[in-house]
CSV table of N, CA and C in Angstrom, one decimal:
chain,number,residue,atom,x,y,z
A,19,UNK,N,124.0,120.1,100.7
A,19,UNK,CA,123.0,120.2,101.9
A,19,UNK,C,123.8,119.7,103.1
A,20,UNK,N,123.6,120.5,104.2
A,20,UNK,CA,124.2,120.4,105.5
A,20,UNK,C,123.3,120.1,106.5
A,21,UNK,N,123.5,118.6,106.8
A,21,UNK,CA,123.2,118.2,108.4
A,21,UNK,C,124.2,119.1,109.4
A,22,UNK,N,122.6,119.6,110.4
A,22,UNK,CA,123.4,120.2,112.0
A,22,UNK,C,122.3,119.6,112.8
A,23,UNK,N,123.1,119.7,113.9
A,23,UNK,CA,122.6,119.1,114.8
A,23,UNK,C,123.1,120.2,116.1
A,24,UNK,N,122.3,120.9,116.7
A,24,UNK,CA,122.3,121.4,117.1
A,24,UNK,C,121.0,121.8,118.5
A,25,UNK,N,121.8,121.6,120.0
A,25,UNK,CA,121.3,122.0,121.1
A,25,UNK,C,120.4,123.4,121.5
A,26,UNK,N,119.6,123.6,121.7
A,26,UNK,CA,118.8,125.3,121.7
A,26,UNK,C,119.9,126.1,121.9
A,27,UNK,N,120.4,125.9,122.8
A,27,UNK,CA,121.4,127.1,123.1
A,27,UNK,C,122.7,127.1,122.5
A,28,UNK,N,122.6,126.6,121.1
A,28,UNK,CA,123.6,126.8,120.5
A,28,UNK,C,122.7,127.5,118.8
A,29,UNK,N,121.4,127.3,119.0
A,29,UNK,CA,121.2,127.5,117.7
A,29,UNK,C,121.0,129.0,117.6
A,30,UNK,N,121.3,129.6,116.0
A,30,UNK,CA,121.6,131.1,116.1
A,30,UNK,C,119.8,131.6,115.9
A,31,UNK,N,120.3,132.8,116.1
A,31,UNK,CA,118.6,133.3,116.0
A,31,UNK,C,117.9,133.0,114.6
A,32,UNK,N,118.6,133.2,113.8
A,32,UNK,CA,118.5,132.6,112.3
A,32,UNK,C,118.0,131.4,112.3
A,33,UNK,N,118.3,130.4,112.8
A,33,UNK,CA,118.2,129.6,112.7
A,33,UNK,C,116.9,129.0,113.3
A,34,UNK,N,117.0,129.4,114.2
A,34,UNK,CA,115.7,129.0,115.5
A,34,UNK,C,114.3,129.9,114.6
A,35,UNK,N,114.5,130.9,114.5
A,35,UNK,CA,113.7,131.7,113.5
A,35,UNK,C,113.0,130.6,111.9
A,36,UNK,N,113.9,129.9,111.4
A,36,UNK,CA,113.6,129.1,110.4
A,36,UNK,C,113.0,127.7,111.1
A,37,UNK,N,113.4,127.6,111.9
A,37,UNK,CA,112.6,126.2,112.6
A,37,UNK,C,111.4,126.6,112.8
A,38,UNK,N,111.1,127.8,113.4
A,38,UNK,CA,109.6,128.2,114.0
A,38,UNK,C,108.8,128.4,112.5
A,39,UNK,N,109.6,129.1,111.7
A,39,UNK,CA,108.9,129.2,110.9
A,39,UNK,C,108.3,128.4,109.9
A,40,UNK,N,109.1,127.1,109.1
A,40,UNK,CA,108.8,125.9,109.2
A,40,UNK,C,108.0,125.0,109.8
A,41,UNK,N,108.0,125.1,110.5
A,41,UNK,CA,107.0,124.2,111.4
A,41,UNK,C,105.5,124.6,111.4
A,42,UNK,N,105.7,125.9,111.5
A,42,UNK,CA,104.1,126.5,111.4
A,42,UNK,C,103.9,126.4,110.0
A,43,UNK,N,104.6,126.6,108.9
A,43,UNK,CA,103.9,126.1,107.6
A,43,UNK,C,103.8,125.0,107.5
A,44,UNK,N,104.5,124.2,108.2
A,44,UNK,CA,103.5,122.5,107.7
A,44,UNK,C,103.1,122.2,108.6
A,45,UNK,N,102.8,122.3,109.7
A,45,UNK,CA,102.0,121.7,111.1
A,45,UNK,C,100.2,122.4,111.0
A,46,UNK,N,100.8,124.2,111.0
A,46,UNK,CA,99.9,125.1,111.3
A,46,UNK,C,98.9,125.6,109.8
A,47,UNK,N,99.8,125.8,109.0
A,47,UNK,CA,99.1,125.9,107.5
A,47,UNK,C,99.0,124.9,106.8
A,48,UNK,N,100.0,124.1,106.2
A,48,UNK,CA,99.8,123.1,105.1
A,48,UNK,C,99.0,122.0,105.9
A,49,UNK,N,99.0,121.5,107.3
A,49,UNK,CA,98.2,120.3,107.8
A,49,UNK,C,96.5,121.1,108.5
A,50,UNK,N,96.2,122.4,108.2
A,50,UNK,CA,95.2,123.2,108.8
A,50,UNK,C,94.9,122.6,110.3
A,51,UNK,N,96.2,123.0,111.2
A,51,UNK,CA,95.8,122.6,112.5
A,51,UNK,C,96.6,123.5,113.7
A,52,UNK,N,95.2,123.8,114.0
A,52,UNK,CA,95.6,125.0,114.9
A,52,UNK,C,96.0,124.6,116.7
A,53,UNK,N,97.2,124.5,116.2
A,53,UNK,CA,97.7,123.8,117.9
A,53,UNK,C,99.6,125.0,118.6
A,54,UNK,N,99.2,124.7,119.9
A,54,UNK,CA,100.5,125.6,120.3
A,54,UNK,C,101.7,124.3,120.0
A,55,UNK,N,102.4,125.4,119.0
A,55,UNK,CA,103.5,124.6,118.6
A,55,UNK,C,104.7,125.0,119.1
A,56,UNK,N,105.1,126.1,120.4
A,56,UNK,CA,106.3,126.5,120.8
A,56,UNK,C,105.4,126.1,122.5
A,57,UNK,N,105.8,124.6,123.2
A,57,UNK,CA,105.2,124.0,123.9
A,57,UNK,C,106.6,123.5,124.9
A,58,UNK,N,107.3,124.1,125.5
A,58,UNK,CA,108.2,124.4,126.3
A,58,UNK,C,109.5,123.3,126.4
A,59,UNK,N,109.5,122.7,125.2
A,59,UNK,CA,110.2,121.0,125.0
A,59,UNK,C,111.3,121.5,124.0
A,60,UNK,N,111.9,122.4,123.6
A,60,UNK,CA,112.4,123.2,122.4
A,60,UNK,C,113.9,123.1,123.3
A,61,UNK,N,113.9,124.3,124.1
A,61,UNK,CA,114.8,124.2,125.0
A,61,UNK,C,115.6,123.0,125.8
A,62,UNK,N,115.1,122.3,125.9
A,62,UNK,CA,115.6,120.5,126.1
A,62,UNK,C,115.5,119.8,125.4
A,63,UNK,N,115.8,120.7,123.7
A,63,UNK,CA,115.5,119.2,122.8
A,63,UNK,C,117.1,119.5,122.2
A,64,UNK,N,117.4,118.2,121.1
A,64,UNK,CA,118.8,118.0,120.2
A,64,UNK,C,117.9,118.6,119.1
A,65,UNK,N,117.6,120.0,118.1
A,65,UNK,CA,116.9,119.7,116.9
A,65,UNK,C,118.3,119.6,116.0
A,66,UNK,N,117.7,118.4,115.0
A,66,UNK,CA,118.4,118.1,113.8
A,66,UNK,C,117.4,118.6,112.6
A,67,UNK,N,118.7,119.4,111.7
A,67,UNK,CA,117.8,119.3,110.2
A,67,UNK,C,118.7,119.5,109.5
A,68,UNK,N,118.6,119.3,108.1
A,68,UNK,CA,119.0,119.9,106.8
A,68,UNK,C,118.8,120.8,106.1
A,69,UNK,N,120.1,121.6,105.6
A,69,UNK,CA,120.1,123.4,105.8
A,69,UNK,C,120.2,123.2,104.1
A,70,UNK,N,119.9,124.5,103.5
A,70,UNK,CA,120.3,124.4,102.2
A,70,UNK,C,119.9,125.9,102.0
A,71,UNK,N,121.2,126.9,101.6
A,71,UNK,CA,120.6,127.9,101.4
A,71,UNK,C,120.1,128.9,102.6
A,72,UNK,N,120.4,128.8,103.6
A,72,UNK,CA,120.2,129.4,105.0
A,72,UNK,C,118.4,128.8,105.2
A,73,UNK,N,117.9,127.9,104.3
A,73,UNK,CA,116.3,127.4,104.4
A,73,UNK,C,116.2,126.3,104.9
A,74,UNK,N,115.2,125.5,105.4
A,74,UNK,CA,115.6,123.6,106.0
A,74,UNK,C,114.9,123.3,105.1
A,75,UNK,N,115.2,122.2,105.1
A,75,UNK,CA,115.0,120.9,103.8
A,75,UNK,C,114.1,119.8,104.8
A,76,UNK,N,114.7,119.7,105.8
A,76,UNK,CA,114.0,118.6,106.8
A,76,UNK,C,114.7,118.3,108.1
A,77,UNK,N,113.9,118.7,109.0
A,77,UNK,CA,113.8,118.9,110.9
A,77,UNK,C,113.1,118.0,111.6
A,78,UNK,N,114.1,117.6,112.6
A,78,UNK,CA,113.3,116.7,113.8
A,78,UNK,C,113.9,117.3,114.9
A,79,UNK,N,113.2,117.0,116.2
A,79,UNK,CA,113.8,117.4,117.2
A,79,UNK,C,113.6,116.2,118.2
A,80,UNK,N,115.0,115.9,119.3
A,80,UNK,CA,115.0,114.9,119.9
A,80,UNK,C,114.7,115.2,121.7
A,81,UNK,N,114.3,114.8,122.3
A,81,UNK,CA,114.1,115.1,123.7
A,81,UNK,C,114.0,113.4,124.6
A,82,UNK,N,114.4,114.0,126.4
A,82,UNK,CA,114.3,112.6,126.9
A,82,UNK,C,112.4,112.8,127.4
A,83,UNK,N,111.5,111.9,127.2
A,83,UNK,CA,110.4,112.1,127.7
A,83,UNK,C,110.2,111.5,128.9
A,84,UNK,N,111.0,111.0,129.3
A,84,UNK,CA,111.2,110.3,130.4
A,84,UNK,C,112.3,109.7,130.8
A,85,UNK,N,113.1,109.3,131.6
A,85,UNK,CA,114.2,108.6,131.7
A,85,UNK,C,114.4,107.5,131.4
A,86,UNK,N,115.2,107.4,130.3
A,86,UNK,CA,115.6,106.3,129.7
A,86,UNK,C,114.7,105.9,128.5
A,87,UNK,N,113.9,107.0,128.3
A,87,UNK,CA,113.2,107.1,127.1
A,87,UNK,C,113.4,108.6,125.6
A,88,UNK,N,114.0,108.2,125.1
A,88,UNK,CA,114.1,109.3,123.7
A,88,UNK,C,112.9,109.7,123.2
A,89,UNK,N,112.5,111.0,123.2
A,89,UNK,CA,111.4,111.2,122.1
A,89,UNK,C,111.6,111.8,120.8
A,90,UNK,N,110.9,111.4,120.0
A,90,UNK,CA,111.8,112.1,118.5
A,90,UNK,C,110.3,112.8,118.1
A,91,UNK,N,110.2,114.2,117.5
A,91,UNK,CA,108.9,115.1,117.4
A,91,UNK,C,109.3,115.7,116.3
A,92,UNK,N,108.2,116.5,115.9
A,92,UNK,CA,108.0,117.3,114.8
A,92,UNK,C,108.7,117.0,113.6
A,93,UNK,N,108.8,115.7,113.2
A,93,UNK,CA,109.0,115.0,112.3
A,93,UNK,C,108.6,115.7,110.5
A,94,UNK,N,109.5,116.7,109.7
A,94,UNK,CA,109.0,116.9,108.8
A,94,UNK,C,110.2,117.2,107.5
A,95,UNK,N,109.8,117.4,106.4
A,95,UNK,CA,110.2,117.4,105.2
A,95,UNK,C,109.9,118.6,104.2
A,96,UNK,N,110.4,119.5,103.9
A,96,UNK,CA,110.2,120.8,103.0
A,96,UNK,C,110.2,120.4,101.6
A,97,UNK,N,111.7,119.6,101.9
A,97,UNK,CA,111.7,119.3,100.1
A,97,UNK,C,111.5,117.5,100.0
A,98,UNK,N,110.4,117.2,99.9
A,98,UNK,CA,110.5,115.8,99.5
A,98,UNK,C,110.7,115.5,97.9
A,99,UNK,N,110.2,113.6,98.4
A,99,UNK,CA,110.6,113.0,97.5
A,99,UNK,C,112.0,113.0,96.9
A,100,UNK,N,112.9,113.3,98.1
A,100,UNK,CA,114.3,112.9,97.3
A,100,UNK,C,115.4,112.3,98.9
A,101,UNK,N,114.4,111.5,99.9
A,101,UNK,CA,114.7,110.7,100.8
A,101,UNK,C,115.2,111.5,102.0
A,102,UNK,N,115.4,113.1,101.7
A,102,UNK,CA,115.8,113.4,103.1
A,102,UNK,C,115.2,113.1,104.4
A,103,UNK,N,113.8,112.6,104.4
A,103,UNK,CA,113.0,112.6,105.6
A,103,UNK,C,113.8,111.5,106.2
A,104,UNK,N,113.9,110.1,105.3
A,104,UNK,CA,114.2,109.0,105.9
A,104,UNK,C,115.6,109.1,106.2
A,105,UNK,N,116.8,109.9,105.3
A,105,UNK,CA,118.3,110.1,106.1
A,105,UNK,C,118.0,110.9,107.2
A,106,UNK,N,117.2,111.7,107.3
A,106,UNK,CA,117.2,112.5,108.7
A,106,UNK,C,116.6,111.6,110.0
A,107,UNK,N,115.7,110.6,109.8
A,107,UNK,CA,115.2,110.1,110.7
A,107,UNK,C,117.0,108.7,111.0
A,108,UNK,N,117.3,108.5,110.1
A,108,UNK,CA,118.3,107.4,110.5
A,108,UNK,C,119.4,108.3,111.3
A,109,UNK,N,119.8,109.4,110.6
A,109,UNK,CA,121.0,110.1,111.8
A,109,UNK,C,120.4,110.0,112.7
A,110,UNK,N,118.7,110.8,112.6
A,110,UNK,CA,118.9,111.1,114.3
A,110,UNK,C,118.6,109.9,115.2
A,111,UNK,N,118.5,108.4,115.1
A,111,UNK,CA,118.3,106.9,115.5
A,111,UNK,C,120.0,107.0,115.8
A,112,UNK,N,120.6,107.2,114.8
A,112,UNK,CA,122.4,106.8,115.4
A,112,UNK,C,122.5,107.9,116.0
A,113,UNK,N,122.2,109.1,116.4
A,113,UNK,CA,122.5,110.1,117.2
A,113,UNK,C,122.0,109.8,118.3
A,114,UNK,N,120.7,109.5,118.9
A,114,UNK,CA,120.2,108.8,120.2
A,114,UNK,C,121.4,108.0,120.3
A,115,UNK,N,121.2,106.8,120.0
A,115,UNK,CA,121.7,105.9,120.1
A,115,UNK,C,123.5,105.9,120.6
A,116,UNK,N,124.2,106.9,120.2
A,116,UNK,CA,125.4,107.2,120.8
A,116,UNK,C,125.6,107.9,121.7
A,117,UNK,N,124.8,108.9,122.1
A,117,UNK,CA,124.9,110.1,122.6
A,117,UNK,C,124.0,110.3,123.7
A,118,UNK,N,122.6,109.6,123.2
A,118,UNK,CA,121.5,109.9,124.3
A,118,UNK,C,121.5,108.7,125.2
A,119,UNK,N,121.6,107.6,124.6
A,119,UNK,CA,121.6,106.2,125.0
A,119,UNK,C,120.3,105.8,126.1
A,120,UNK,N,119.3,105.6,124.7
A,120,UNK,CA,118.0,105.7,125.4
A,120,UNK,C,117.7,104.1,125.8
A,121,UNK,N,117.5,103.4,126.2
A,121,UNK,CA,116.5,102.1,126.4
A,121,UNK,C,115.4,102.2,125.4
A,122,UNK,N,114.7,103.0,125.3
A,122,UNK,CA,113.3,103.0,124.6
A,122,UNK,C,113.1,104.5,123.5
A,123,UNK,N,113.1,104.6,121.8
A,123,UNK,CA,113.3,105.6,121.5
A,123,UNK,C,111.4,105.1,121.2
A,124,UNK,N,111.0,106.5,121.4
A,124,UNK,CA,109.2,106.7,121.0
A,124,UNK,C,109.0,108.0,120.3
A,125,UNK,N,107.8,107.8,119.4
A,125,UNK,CA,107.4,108.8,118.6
A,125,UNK,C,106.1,108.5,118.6
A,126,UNK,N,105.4,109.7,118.6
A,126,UNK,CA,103.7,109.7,118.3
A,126,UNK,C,103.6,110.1,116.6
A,127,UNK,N,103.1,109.0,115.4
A,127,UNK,CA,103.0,108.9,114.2
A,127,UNK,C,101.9,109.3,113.8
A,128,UNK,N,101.6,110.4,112.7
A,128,UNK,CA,100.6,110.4,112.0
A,128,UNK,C,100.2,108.8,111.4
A,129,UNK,N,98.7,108.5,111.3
A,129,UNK,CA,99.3,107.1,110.9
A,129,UNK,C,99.7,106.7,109.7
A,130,UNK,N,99.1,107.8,108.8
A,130,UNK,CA,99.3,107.3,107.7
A,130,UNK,C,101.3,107.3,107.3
A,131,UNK,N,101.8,107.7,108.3
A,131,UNK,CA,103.1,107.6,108.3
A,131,UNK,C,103.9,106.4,108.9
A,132,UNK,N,103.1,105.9,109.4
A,132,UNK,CA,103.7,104.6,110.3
A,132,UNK,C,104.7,103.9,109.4
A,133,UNK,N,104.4,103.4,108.8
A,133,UNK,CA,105.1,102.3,107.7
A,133,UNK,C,106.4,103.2,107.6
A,134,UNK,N,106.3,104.6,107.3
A,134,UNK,CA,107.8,105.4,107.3
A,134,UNK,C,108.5,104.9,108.5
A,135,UNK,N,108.0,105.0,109.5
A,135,UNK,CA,108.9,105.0,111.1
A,135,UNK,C,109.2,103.4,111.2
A,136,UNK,N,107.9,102.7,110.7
A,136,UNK,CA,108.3,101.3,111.0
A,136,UNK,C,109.8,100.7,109.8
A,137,UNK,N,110.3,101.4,108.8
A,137,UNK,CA,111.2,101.0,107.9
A,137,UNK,C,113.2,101.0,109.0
A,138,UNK,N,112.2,102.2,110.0
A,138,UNK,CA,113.7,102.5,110.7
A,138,UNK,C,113.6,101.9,111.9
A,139,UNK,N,112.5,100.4,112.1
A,139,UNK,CA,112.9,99.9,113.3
A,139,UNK,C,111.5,100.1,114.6
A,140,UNK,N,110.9,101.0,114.6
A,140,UNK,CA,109.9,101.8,115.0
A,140,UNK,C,108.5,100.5,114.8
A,141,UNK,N,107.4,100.5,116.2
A,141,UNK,CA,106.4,99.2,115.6
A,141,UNK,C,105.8,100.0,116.7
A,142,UNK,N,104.4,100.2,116.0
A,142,UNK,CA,103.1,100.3,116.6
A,142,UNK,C,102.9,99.5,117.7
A,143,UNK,N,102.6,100.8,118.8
A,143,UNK,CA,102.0,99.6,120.4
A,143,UNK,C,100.9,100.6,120.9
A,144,UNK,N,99.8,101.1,119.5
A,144,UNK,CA,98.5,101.4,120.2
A,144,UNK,C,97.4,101.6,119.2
A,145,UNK,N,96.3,101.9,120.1
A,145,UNK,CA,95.5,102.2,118.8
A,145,UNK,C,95.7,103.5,118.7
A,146,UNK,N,95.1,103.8,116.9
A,146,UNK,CA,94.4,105.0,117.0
A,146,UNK,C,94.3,105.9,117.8
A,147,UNK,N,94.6,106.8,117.8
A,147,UNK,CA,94.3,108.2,118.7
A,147,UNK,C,94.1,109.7,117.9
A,148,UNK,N,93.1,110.2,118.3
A,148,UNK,CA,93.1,112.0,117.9
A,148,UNK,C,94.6,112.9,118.3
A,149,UNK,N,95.1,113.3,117.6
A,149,UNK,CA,95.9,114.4,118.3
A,149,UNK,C,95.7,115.8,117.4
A,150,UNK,N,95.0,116.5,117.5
A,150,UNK,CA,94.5,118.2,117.1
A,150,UNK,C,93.8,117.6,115.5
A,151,UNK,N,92.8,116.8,116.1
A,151,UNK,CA,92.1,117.0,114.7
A,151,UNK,C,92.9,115.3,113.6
A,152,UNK,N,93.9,115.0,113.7
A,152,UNK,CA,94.7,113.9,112.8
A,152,UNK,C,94.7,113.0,113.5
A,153,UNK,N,94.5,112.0,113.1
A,153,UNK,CA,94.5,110.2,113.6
A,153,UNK,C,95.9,109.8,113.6
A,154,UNK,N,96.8,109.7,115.0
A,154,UNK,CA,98.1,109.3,115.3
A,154,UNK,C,98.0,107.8,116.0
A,155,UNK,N,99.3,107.2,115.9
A,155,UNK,CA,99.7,106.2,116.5
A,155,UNK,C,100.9,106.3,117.3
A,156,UNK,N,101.1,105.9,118.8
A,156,UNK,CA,102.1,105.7,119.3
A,156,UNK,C,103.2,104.6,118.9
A,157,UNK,N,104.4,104.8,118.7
A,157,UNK,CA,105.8,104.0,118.4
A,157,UNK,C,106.9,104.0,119.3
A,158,UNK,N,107.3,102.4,119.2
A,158,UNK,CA,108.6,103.0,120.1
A,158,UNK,C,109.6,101.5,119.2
A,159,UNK,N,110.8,101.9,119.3
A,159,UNK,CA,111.9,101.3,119.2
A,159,UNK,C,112.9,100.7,120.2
């Protein structure tokens, strides 16, 4: 299994093609939530994932949401239970971290995922909120 990391304008159409596609099976079908998920942040993002088979295993994408702030999004996993979510979430923390060199890294968490994000440093600074239907929490590092 191959970690890339890879800038929009570097990713092949292949590739970009499996990210969209992905994403709408777990965002759009498997989480039944009907939201625009090609939301103009793609093109100014780092997406990282795990390739296997020309298929991803598990994708995040990184963006500045502000200056001097990292946002890390679309946080997901194809093939669980065998830890890629959490090595993907730690490269992409030491990839900010060298490269982006944020002050503040933030993610908006499903909540029942919190405890994942809080393992890599990440601590709840809100309440509750709706985002398309699911109960999230804001995080930052």
């Amino acid at each position: 299994m191959e970690l890339k990391i890879r800038r929009f304008d570097e990713l092949t159409a292949n590739e970009l093609y499996e990210i969209l596609r992905v994403r709408c099976e777990v965002f759009v079908v498997e989480q039944k939530c009907a939201y625009q998920d090609i939301d103009g942040i793609d093109p100014r993002s780092v997406h990282m994932f795990y390739e296997e088979d020309g298929k991803i295993a598990a994708y995040l994408r990184l963006f500045y949401r502000n200056e001097g702030i990292v946002q890390i999004g679309r946080v997901l996993t194809v093939k669980r239970k065998e830890g890629l979510g959490r090595k993907l979430l730690h490269e992409a923390v030491r990839y900010a971290e060298e490269t982006m060199k944020p002050e503040t890294m933030y993610l908006e968490a499903q909540t029942y995922a919190a405890g994942f994000y809080e393992k890599e440093g990440f601590r709840v600074v809100s309440e509750p909120f709706d985002e398309d239907g699911i109960p999230h929490v804001k995080m930052i590092r």
